[in-house]
Backbone as ProteinMPNN parsed JSONL, in Angstrom:
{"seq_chain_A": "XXXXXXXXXXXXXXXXXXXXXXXXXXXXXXXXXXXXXXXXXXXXXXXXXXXXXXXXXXXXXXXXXXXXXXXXXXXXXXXXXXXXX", "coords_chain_A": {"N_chain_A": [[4.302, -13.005, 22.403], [3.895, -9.902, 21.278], [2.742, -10.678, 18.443], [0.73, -12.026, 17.546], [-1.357, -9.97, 17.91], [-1.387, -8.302, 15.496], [-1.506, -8.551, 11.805], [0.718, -7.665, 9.639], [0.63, -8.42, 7.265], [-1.636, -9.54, 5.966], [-3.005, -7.064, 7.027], [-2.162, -5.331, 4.826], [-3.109, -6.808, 2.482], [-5.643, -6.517, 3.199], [-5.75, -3.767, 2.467], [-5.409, -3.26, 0.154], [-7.264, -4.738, -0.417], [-9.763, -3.253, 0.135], [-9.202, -1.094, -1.443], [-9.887, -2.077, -4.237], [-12.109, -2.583, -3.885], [-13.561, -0.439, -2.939], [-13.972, 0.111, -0.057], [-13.284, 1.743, 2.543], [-13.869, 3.506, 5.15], [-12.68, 6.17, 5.935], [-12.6, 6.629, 3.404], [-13.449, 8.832, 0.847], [-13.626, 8.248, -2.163], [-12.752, 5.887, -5.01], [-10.248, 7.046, -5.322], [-9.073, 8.485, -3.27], [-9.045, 5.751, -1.568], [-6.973, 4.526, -3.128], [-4.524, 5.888, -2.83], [-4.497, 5.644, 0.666], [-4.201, 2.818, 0.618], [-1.522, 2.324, -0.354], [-0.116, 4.261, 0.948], [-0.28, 2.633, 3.491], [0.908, 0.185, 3.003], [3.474, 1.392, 2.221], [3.931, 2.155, 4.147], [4.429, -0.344, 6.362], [6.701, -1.62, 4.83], [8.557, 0.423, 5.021], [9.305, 0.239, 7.779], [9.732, -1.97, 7.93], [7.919, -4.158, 8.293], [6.689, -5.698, 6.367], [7.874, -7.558, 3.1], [9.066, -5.787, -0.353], [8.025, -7.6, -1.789], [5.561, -8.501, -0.973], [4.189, -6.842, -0.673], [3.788, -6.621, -3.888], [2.218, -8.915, -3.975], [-0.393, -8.688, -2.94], [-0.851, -6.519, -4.017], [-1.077, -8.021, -6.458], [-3.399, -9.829, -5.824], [-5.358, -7.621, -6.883], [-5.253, -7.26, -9.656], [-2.908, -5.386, -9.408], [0.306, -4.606, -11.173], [3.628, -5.22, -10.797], [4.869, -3.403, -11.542], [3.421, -1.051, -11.236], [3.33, -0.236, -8.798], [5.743, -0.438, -7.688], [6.102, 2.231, -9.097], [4.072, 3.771, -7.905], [4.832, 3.606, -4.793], [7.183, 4.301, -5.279], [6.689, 7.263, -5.897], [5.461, 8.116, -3.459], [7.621, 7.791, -1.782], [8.679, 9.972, -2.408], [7.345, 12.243, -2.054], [6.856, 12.009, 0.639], [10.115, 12.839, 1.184], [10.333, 15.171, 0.145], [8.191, 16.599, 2.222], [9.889, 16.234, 4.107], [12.107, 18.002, 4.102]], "CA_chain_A": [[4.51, -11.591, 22.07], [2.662, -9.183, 20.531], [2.646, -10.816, 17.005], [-0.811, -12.177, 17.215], [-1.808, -8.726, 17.423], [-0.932, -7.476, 14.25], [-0.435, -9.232, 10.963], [1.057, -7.032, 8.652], [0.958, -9.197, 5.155], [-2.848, -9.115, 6.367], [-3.185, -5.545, 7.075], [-1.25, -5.159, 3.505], [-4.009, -7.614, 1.889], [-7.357, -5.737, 3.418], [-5.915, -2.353, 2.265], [-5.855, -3.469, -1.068], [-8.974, -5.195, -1.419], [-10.937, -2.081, 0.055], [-8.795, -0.659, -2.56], [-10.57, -2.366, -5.236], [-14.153, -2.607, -3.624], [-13.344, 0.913, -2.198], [-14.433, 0.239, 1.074], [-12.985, 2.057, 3.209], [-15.14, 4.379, 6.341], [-12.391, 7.172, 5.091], [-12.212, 6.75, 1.937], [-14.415, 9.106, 0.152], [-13.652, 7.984, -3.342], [-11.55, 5.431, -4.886], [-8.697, 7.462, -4.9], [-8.447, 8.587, -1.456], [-8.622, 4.379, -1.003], [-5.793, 3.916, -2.973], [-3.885, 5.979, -1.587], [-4.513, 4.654, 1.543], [-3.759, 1.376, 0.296], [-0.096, 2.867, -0.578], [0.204, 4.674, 2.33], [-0.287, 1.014, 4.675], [1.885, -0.8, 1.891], [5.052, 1.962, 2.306], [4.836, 2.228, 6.084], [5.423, -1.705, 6.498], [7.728, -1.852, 3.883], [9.749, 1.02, 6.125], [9.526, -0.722, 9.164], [10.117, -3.883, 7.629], [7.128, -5.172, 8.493], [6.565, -6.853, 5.165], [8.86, -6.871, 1.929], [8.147, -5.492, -1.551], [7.63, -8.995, -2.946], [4.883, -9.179, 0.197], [3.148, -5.799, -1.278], [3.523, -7.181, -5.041], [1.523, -10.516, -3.865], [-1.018, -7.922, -2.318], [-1.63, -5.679, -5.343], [-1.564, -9.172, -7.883], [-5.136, -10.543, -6.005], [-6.708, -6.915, -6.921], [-5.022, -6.859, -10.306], [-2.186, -4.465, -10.269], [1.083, -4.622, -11.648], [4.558, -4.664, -9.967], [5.753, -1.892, -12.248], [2.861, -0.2, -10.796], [3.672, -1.041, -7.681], [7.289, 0.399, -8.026], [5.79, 3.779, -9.788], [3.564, 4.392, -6.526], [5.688, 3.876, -4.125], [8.299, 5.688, -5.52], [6.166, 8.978, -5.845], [5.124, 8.496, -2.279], [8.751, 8.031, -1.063], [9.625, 11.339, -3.219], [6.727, 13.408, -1.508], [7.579, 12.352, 1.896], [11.231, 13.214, 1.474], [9.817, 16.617, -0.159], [8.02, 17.51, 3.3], [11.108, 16.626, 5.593], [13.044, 19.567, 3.829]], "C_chain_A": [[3.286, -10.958, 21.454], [2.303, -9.317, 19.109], [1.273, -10.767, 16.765], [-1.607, -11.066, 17.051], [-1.89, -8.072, 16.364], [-0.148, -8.341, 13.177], [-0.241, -8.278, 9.65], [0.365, -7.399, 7.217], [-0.734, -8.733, 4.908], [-3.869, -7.983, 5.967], [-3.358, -5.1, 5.648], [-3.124, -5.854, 2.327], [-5.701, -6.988, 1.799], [-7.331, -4.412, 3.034], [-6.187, -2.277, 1.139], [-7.159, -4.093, -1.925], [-10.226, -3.879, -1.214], [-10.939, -1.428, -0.635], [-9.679, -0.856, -4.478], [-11.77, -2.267, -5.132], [-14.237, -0.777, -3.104], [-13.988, 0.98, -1.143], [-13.863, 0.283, 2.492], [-13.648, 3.262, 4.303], [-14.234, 5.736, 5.638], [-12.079, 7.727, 4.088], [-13.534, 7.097, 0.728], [-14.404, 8.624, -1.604], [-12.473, 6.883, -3.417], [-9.971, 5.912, -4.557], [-8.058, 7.907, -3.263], [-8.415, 6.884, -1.335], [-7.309, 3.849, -1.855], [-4.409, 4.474, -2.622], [-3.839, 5.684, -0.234], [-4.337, 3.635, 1.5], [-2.108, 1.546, 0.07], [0.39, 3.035, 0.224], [0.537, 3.531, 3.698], [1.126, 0.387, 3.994], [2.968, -0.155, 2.54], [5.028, 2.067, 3.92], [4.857, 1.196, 6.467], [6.133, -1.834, 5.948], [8.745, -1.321, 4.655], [9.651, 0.702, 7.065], [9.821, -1.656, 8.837], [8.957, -5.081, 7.936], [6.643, -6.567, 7.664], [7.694, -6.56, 4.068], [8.361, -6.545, 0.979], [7.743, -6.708, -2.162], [5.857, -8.748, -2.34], [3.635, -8.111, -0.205], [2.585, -6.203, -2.87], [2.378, -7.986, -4.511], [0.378, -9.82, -3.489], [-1.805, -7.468, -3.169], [-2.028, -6.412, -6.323], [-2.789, -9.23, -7.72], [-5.721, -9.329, -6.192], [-6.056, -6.702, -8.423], [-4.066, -6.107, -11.417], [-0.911, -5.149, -10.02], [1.955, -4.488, -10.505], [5.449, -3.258, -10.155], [4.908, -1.07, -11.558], [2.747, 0.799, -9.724], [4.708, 0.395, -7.172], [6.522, 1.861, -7.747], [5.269, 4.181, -8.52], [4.08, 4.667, -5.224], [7.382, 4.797, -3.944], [7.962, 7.313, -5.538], [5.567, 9.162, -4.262], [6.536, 8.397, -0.897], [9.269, 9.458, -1.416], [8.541, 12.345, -2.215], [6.797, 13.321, 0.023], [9.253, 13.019, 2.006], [10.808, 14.846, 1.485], [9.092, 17.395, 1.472], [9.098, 17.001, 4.054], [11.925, 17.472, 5.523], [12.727, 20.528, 4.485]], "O_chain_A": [[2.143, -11.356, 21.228], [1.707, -8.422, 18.509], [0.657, -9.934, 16.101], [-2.487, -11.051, 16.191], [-2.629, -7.087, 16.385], [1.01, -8.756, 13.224], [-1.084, -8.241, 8.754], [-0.242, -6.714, 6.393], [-1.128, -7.928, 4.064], [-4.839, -7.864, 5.22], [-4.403, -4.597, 5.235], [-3.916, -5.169, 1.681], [-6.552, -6.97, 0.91], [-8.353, -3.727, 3.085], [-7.033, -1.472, 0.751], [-7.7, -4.069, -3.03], [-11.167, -3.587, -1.951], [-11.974, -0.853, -0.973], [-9.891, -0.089, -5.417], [-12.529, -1.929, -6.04], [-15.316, -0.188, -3.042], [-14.736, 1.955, -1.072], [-13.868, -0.602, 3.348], [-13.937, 4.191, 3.548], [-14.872, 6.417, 4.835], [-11.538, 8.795, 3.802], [-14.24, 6.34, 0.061], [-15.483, 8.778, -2.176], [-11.576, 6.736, -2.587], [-9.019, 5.455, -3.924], [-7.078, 7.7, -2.548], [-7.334, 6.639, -0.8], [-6.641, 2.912, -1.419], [-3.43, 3.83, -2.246], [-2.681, 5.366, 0.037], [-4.249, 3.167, 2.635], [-1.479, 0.571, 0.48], [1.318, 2.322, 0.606], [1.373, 3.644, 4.595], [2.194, 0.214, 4.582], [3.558, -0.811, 3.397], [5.989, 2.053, 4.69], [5.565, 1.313, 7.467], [6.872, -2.553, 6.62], [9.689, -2.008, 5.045], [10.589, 1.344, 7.537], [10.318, -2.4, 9.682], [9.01, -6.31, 7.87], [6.378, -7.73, 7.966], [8.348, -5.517, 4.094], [7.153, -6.779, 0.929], [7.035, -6.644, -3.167], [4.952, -8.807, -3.173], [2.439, -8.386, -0.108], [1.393, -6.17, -3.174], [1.326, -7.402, -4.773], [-0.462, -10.659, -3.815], [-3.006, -7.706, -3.3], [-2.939, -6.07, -7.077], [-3.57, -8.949, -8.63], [-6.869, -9.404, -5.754], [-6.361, -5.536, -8.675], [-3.992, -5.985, -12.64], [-0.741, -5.978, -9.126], [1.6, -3.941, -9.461], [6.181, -2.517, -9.499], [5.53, -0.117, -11.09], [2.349, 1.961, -9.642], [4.562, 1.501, -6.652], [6.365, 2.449, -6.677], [5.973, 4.986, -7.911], [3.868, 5.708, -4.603], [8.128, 5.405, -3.177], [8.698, 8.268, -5.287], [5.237, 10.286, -3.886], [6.522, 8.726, 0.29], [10.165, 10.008, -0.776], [9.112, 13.257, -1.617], [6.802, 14.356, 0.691], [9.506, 13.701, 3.0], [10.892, 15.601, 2.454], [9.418, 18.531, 1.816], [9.159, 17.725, 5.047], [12.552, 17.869, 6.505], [13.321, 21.597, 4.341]]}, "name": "protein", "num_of_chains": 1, "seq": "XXXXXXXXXXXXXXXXXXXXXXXXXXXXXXXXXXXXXXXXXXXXXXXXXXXXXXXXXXXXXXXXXXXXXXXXXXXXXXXXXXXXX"}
């Protein structure tokens, strides 16, 4: 199948370390990279691609917290709901 193509946990793992090194091609500052690191994290999480433990284990090797974790993803589930109104 098409697994080999695409490993999520992976994906999940390189968003967060560009996150910390901030090296990302569109990521003019850290913050645009961690959002983008959020942004990867919550759209496998809603597909199921990975679980929240799978994002925790992700954010531990750069540092951050699961409460943190939580807090971010929760303000980026609240501002997508906010534009589907």
């Amino acid at each position: 199948g098409g697994k080999a193509m695409s490993n999520p946990r992976k994906e999940l793992a390189q968003a967060f370390e560009a996150f910390e090194t901030y090296d990302l091609d569109e990521a003019v500052d850290k913050l645009d990279a961690k959002w983008h690191a959020y942004g990867i994290a919550l759209k496998l999480l809603l597909s199921r691609k990975v679980t929240r433990l799978d994002i925790y284990d992700a954010a531990h090797d750069v540092g951050i917290r699961p409460s943190v974790v939580d807090m971010r993803l929760h303000y980026l589930k609240q501002l997508g709901s906010e534009a589907k109104q």
